[in-house]
Coordinates of C-alpha atoms in Angstrom, one line a residue:
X1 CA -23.2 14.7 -100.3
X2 CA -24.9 16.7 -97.2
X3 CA -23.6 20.6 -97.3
X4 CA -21.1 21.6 -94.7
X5 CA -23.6 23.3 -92.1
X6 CA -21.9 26.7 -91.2
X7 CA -19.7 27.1 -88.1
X8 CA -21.8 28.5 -84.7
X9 CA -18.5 31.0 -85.2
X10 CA -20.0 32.9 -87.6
X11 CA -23.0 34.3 -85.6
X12 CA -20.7 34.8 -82.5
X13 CA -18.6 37.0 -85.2
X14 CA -21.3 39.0 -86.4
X15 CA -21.7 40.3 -83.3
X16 CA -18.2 40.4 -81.7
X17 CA -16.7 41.8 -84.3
X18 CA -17.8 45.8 -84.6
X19 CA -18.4 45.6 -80.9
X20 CA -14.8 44.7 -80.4
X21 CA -13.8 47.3 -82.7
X22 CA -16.1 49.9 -82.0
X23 CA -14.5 49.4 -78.5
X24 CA -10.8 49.0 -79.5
X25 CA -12.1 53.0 -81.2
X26 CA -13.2 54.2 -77.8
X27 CA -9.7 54.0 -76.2
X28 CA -8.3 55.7 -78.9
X29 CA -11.5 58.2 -78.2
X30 CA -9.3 58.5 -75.1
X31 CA -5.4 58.3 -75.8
X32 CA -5.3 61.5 -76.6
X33 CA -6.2 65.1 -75.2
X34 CA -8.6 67.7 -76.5
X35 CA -6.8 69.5 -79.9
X36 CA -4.8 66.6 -80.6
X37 CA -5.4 65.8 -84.1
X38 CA -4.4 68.0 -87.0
X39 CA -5.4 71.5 -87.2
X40 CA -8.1 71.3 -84.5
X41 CA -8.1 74.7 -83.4
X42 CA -9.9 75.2 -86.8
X43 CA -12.1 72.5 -86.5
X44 CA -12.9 72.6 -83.2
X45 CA -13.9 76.3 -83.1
X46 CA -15.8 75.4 -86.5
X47 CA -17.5 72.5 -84.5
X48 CA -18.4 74.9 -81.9
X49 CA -19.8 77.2 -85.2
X50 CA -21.2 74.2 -86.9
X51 CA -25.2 75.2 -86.2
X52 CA -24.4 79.0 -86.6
X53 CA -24.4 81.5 -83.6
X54 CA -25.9 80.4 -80.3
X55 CA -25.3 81.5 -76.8
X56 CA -22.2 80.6 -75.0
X57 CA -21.1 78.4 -77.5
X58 CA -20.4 80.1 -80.6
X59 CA -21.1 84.6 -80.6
X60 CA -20.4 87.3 -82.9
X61 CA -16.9 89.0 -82.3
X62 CA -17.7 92.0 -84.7
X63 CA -14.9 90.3 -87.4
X64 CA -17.1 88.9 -89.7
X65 CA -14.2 86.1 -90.0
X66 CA -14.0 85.0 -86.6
X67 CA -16.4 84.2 -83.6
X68 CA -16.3 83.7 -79.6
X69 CA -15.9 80.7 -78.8
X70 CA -15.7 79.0 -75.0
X71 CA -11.9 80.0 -73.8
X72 CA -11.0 75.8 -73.9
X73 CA -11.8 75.8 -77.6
X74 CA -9.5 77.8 -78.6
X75 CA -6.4 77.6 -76.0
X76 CA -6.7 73.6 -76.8
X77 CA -3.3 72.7 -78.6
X78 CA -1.3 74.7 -76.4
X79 CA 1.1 71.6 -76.7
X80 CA 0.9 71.1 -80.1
X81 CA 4.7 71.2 -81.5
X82 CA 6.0 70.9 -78.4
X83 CA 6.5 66.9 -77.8
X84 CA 8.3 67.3 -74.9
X85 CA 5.3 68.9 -73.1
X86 CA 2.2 66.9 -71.9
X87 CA -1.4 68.4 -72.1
X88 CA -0.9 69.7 -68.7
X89 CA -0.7 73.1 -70.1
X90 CA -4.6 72.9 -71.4
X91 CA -6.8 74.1 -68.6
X92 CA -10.6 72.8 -69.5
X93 CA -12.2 74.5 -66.6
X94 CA -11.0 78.1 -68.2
X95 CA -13.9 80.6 -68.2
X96 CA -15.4 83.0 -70.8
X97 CA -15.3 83.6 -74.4
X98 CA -12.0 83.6 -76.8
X99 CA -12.2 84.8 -80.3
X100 CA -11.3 82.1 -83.0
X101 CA -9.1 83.6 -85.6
X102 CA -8.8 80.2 -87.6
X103 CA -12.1 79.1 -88.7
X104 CA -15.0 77.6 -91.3
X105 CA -16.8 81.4 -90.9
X106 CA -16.7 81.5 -94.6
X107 CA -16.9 78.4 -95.5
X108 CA -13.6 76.8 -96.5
X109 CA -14.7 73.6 -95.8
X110 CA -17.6 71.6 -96.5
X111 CA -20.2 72.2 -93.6
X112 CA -21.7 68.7 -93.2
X113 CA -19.0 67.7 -90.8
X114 CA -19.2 70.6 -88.3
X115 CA -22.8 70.9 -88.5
X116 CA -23.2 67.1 -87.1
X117 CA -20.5 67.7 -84.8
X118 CA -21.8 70.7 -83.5
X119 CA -25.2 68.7 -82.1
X120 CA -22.6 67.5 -79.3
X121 CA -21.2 70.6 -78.9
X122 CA -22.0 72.2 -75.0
X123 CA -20.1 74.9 -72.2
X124 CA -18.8 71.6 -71.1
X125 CA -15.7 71.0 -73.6
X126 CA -14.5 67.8 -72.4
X127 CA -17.4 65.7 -72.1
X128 CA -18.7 67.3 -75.7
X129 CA -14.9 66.1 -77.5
X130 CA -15.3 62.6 -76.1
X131 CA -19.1 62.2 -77.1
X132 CA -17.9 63.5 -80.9
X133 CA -15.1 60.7 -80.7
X134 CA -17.3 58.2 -79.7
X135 CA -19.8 59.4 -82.0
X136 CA -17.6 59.0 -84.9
X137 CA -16.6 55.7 -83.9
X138 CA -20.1 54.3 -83.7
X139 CA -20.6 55.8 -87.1
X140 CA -17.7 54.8 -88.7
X141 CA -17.7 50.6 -87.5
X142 CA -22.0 51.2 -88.0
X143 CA -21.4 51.8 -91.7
X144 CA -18.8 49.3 -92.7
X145 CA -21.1 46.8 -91.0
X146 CA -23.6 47.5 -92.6
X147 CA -22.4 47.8 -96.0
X148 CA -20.1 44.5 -95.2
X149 CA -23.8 42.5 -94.7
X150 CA -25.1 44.0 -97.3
X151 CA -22.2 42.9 -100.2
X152 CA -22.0 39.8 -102.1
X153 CA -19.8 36.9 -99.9
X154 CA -17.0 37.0 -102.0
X155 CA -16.9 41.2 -101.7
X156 CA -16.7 40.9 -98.0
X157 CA -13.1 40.0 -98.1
X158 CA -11.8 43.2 -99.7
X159 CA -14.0 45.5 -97.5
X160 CA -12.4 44.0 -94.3
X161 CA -8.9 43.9 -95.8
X162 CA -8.7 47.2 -96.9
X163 CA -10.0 48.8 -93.4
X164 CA -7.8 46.7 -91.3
X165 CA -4.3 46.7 -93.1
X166 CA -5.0 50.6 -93.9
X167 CA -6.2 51.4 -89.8
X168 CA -2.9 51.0 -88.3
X169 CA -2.0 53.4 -86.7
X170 CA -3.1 57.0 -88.3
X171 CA -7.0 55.7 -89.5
X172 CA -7.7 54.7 -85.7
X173 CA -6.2 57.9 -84.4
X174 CA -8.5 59.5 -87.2
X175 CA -11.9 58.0 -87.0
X176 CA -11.5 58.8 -82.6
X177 CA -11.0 62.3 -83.4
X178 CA -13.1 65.6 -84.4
X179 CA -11.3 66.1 -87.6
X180 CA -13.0 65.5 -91.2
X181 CA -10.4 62.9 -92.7
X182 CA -12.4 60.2 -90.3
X183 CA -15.6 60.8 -92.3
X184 CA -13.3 61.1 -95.5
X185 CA -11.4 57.7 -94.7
X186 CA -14.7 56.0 -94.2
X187 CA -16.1 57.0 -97.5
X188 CA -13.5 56.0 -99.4
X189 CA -14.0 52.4 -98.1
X190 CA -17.4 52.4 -99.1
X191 CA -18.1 54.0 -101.9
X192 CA -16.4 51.8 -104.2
X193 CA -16.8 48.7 -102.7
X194 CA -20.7 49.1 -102.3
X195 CA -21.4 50.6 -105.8
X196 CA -19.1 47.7 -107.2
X197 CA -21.2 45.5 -104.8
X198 CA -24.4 46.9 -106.3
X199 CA -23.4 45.4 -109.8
X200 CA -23.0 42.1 -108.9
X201 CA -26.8 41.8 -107.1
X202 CA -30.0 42.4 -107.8
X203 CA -33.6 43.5 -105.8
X204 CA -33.4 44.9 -102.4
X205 CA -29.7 44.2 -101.4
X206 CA -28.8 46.3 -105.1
X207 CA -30.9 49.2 -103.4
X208 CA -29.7 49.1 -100.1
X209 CA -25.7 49.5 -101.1
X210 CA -26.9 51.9 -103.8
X211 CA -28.1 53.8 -101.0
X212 CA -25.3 53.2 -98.8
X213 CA -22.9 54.3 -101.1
X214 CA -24.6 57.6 -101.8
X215 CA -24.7 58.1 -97.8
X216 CA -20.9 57.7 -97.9
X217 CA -20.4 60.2 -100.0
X218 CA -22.4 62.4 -98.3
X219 CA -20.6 62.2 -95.4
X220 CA -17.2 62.2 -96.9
X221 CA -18.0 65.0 -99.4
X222 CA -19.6 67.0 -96.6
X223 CA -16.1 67.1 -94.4
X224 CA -13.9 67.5 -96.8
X225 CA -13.5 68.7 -100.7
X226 CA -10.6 66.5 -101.6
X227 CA -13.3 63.6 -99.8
X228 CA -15.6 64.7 -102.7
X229 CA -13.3 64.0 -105.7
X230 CA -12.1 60.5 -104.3
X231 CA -16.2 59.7 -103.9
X232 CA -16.6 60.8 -107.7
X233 CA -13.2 58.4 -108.2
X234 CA -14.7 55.1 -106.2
X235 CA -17.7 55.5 -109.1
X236 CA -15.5 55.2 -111.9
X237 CA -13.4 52.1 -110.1
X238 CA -16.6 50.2 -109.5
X239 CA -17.6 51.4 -113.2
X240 CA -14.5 49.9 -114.4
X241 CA -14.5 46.6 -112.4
X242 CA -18.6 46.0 -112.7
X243 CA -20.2 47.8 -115.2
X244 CA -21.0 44.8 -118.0
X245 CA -24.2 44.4 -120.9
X246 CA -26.4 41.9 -119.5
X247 CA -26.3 42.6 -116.0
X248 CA -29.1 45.2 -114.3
X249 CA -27.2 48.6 -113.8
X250 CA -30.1 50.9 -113.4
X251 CA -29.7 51.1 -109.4
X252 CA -26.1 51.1 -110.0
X253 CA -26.3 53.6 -112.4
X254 CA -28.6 55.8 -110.4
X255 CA -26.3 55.6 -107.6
X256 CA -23.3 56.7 -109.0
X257 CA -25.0 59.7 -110.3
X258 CA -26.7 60.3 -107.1
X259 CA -22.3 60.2 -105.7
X260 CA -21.1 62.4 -108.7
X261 CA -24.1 64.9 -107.8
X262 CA -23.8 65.3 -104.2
X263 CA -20.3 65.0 -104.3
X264 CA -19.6 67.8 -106.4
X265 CA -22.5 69.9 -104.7
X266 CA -20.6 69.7 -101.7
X267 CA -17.0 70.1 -103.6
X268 CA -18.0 73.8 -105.1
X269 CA -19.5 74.6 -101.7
X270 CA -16.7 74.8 -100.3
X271 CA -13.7 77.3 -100.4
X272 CA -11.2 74.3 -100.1
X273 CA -11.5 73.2 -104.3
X274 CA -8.8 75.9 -104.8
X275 CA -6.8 73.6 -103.1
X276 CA -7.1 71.2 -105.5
X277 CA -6.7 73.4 -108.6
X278 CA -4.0 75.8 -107.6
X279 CA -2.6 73.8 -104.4
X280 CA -2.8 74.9 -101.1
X281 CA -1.7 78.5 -99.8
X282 CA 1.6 79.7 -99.2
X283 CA 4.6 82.0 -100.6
X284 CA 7.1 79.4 -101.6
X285 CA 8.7 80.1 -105.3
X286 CA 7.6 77.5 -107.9
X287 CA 9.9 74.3 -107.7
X288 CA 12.4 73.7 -109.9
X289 CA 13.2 70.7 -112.1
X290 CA 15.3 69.1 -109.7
X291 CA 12.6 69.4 -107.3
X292 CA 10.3 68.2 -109.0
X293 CA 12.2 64.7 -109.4
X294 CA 12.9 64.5 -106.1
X295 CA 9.3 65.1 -104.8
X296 CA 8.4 62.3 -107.7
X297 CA 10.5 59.3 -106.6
X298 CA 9.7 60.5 -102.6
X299 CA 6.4 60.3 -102.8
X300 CA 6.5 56.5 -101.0
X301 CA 7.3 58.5 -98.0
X302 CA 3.8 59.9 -97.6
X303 CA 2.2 56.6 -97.9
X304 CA 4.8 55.5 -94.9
X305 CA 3.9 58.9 -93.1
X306 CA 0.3 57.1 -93.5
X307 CA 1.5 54.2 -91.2
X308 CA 2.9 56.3 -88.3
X309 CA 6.4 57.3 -89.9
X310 CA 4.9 60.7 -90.0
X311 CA 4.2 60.9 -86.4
X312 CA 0.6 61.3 -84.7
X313 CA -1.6 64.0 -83.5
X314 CA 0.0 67.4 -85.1
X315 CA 3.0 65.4 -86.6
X316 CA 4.7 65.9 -83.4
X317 CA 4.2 62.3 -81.5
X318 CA 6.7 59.9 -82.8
X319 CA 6.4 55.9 -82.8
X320 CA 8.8 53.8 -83.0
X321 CA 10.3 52.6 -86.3
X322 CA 8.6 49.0 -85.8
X323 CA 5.3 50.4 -86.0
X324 CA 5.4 51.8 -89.5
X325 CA 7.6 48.7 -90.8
X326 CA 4.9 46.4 -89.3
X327 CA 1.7 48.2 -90.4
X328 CA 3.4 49.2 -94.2
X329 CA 4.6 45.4 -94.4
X330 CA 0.7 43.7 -93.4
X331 CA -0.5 46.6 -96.3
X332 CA 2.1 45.4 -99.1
X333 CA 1.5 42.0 -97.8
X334 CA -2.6 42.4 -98.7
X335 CA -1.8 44.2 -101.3
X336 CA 1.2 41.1 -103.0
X337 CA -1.4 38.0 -101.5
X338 CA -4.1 40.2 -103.7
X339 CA -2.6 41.0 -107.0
X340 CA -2.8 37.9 -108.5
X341 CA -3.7 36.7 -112.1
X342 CA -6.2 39.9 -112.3
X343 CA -8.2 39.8 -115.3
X344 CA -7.9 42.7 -117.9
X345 CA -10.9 44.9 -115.6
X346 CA -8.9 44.7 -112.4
X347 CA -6.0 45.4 -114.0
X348 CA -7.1 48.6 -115.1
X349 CA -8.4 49.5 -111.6
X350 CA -5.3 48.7 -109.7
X351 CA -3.3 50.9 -112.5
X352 CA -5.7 54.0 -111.9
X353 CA -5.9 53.5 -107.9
X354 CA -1.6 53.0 -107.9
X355 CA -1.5 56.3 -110.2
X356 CA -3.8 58.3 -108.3
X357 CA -1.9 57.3 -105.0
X358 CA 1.0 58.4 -106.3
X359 CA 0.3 61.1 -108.7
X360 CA -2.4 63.2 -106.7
X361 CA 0.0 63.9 -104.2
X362 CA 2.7 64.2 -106.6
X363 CA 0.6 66.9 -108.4
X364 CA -0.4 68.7 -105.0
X365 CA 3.5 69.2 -104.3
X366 CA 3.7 71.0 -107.3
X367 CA 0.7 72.8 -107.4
X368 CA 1.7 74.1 -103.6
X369 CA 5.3 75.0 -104.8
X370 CA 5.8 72.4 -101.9
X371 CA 8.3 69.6 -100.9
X372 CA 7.3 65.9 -100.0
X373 CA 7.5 66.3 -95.7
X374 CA 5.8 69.9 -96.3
X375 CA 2.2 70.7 -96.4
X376 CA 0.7 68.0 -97.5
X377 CA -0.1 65.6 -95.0
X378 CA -0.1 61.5 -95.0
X379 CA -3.9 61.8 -93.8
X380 CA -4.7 63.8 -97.5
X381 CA -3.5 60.3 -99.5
X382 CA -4.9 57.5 -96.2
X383 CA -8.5 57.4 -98.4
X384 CA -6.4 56.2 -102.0
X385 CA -4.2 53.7 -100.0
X386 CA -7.8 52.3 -98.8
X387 CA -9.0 52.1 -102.4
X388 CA -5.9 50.5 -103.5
X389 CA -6.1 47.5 -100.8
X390 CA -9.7 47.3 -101.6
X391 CA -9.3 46.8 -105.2
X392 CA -6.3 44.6 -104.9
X393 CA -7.9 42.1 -102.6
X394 CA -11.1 41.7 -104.9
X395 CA -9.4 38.5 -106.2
X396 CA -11.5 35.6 -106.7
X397 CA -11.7 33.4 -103.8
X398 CA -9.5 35.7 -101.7
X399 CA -9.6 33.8 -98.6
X400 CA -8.0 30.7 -100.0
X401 CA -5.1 32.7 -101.0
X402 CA -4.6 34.1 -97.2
X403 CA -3.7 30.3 -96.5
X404 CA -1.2 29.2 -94.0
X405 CA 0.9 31.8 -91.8
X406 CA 0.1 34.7 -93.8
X407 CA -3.2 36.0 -92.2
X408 CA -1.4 35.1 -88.8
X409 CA 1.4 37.1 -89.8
X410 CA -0.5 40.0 -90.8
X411 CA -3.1 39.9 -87.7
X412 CA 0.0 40.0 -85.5
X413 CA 1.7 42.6 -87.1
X414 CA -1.2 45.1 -87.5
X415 CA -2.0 44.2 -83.8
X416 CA 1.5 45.1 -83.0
X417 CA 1.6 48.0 -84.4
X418 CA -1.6 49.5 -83.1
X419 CA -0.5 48.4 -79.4
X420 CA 2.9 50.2 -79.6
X421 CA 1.6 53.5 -81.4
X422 CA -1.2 53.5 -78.7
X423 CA 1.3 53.1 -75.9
X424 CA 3.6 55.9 -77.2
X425 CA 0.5 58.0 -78.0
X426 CA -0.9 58.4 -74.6
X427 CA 2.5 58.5 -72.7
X428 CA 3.6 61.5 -75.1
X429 CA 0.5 63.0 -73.4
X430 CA 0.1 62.1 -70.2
X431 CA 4.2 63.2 -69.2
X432 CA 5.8 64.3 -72.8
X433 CA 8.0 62.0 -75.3
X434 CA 10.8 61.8 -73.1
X435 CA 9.4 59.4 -71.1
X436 CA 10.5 55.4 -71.7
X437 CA 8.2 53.9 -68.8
X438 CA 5.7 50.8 -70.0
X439 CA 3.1 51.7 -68.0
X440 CA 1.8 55.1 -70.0
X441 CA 0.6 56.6 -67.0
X442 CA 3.4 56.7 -64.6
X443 CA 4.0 59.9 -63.5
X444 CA 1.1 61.2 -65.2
X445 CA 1.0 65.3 -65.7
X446 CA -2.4 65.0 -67.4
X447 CA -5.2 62.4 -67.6
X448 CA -8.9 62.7 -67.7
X449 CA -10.7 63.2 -64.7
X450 CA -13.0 59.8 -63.3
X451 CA -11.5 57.8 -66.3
X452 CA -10.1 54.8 -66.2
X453 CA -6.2 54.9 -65.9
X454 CA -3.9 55.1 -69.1
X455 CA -2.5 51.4 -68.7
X456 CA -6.0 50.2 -68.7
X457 CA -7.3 52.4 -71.6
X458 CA -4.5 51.2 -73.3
X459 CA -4.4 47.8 -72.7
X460 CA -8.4 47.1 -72.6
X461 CA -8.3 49.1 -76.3
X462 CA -5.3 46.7 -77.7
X463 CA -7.2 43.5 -76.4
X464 CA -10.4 44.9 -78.3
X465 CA -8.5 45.1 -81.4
X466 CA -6.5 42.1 -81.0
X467 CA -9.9 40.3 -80.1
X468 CA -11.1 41.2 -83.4
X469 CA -8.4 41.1 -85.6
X470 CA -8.2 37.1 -84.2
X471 CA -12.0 36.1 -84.7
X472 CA -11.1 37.3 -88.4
X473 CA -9.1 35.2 -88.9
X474 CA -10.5 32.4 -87.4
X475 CA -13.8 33.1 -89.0
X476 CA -11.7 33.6 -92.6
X477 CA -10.1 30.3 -92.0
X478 CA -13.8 28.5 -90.9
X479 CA -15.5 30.1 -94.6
X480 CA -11.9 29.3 -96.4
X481 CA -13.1 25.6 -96.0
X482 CA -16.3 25.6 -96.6
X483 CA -17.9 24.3 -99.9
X484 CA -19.2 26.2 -102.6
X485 CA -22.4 24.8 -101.8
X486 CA -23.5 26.3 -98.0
X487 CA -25.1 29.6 -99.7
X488 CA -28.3 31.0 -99.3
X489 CA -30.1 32.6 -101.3
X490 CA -28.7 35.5 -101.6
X491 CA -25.6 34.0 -102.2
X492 CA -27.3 31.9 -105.3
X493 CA -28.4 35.3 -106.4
X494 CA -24.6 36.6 -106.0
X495 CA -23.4 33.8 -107.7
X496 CA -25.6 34.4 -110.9
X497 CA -24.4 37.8 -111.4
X498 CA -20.7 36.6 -110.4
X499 CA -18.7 37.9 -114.1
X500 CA -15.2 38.3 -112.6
X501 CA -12.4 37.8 -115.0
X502 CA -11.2 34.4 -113.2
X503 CA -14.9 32.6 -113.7
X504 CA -14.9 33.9 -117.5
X505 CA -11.6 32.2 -117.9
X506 CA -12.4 29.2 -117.0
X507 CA -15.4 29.4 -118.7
X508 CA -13.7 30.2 -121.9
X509 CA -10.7 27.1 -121.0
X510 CA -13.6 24.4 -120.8
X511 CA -14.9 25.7 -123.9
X512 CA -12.6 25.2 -125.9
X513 CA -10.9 21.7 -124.5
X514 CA -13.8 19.9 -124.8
X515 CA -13.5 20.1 -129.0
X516 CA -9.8 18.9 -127.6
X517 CA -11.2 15.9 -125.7
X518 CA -13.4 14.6 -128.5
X519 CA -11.0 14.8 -131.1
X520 CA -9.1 12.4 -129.3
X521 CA -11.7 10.1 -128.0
X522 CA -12.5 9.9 -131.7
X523 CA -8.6 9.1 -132.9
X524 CA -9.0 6.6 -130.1

């Protein structure tokens, strides 16, 4: 029988794909103001810092702790707190030098992330934020590309369906923003998934997601420490998952060393591992027992907080309640189509990633004398909920199992979500929250001068991501039916080292009924 030739879909894909959701990234690059994400009058002052002094961007102030920085840098989240406002108040054509108080002068974070940043960095604020967006979203959708062509066939699945089901709403809002958790959140999804890729390859495509997993740790250890420990964390999932005698592991293994040294040459760099060993700063008394439980059994919240229930920007944009329920549902829905029959391997791996997403921020409550809605942030767990999706959709012959209505389902509800929480993102900061218009420019206070208007941002951006989330689906529904058979070589080469639990089952199961068979051919 003549092979099943493979749809023209899948090179129209290929393409369409990251260009759709690089794309459906630049209108978040735009949905939101100068300052909006977390904490960005640190980062943005140590963006400004990133390449050390240099002349009207980032000057001594005589505080050895601070610097001058252009005036916009600093008075940037003038809004921040204060939903009700729009970004009106921020005036980018402000002259002269401010002094940054908050900043990485000493080194608090890793500097990887800044000193990048800073390349873009320019007297002209506005144009240098959106060019780091964009930046980031190039970099972000460039990587998982890459890695994703580079990964065994049956790997690909759980790459995709950990970034997609994970994105909605905070990890777009994240990787369109100058703050370290989008390097940190793109790490994660690599690391694991190409070192565990690595061990089920061989020759060139073994070195080439070796590599690539030792450049995502670079750059999620070099913007943030926590980044570092979750790098050093993907090594031991792919360990646990791929690591078997008889296969070659010496790229692999050089790899994951390569991740556990750079990671934790960036992690006691920075000032921020105290954070991690003695939680973060403040004067709260340590918790009591009853506090303790309570921040145990409401840990779940953060990982909603993860899917907008937390809000957006500084915690202060608020979406509506169907955004979270539809983004959290398409994530348990991956994660329940996923979890099935694993093998004693994958098991293991989806304990340790469930445990660490609920007892690292469990642990940080406690180490910070802090209470779950306090201090530590849904955006400090988003990189183990990726691991977790990952690892759960690693099932054998994963696109079989998203038969039927449930890939439809979930495409529609992850689309829905990321259209609403993009709609109530830009109208919060074009005239404030109290506004209930569709259209998220109408009355506009504040927009960005010679851009295109809000409703077309926003629209244009949610038909990007729709776009792509749909030729997903359709391409997952052409390879579903494909046989076994339409594989190149590389895919032979996959298929040799292929040792997941499933095909040593039914290895083992035809072993042992074929003694069965003849004993009772014989009786016959």
């Amino acid at each position: 029988m003549t092979p099943r030739r493979r749809p023209p879909l899948t090179l129209v894909a290929a393409f369409a794909i990251p260009v759709l959701f690089f794309l459906a990234l630049v209108g978040w690059s735009f949905a939101s103001p100068v300052g909006s994400s977390p904490d960005d009058n640190f980062h943005l002052a140590s963006i400004w810092c990133g390449l050390g002094d240099r002349e009207g961007l980032c000057e001594e102030s005589g505080d050895p702790d601070t610097r001058m920085v252009p005036a916009p840098v600093v008075n940037a989240p003038c809004y921040a707190y204060h939903p009700e406002m729009s970004a009106a108040c921020w005036n980018s054509e402000q002259d002269g030098m401010a002094e940054a108080t908050w900043m990485n002068a000493n080194g608090l974070y890793p500097r990887l992330f800044y000193a990048t940043m800073g390349l873009f960095a320019s007297e002209d604020v506005v144009n240098s934020v959106l060019i780091m967006r964009v930046f980031n979203s190039a970099l972000v959708v460039g990587l998982l590309t890459g890695v994703f062509f580079a990964l065994p066939r049956r790997v690909r699945p759980a790459l995709v369906i950990s970034a997609v089901v994970t994105a909605v709403p905070l990890g777009l809002f994240l990787i369109a923003s100058t703050n370290p958790s989008a390097w940190a959140y793109a790490s994660a999804a690599v690391v694991w998934a190409a070192l565990y890729g690595a061990t089920q390859t061989t020759g060139r495509r073994q070195i080439v997601l070796g590599a690539l997993a030792v450049l995502a740790s670079c750059l999620g250890a070099g913007a943030r420490a926590d980044a570092a420990a979750f790098a050093v964390f993907g090594v031991v999932i792919a360990a646990v998952l791929g690591a078997r005698r008889g296969r070659p592991l010496l790229v692999p293994a050089i790899a994951g060393t390569l991740v556990v040294v750079v990671s934790a040459g960036f992690y006691l760099s920075a000032d921020q591992t105290s954070a991690l060993t003695s939680g973060l700063p403040n004067t709260n008394p340590p918790l009591t027992g009853a506090q303790h439980v309570t921040n145990f059994f409401g840990v779940p919240s953060l990982w909603l907080g993860a899917f907008g229930d937390a809000g957006l920007g500084w915690l202060d944009t608020s979406v509506p309640a169907t955004v979270p329920v539809f983004a959290f549902a398409a994530f348990c829905g991956a994660l329940f189509i996923g979890v099935h029959r694993p093998g004693i391997r994958r098991s293991i791996a989806l304990t340790l990633a469930f445990l660490a997403c609920w007892l690292v921020p469990f642990v940080l409550l406690a180490q910070s004398h802090a209470m779950v809605g306090t201090i530590v942030q849904p955006r400090y767990i988003l990189p183990l909920l990726v691991i977790l999706a990952g690892v759960a959709s690693l099932r054998p012959n994963v696109l079989e199992a998203w038969t039927g209505a449930r890939a439809l389902i979930v495409v529609l509800a992850v689309v829905g979500a990321a259209t609403l929480a993009m709609q109530f993102n830009i109208r919060r900061y074009t005239v404030g929250a109290g506004s209930i218009a569709i259209d998220p420019g109408a009355g506009a206070q504040w927009w960005w001068g010679g851009a295109a208007a809000p409703a077309v941002v926003w629209i244009g951006s949610s038909i990007a991501f729709a776009g792509a989330c749909a030729i997903l689906w359709l391409e997952a529904r052409a390879n579903r039916d494909l046989p076994r058979t339409d594989a190149g070589a590389g895919d032979r080469e996959d298929a040799q080292a292929d040792g997941t639990e499933a095909v040593e089952r039914r290895a083992a199961t035809t072993a042992t009924s074929r003694p069965a068979a003849s004993r009772d051919q014989t009786s016959r």
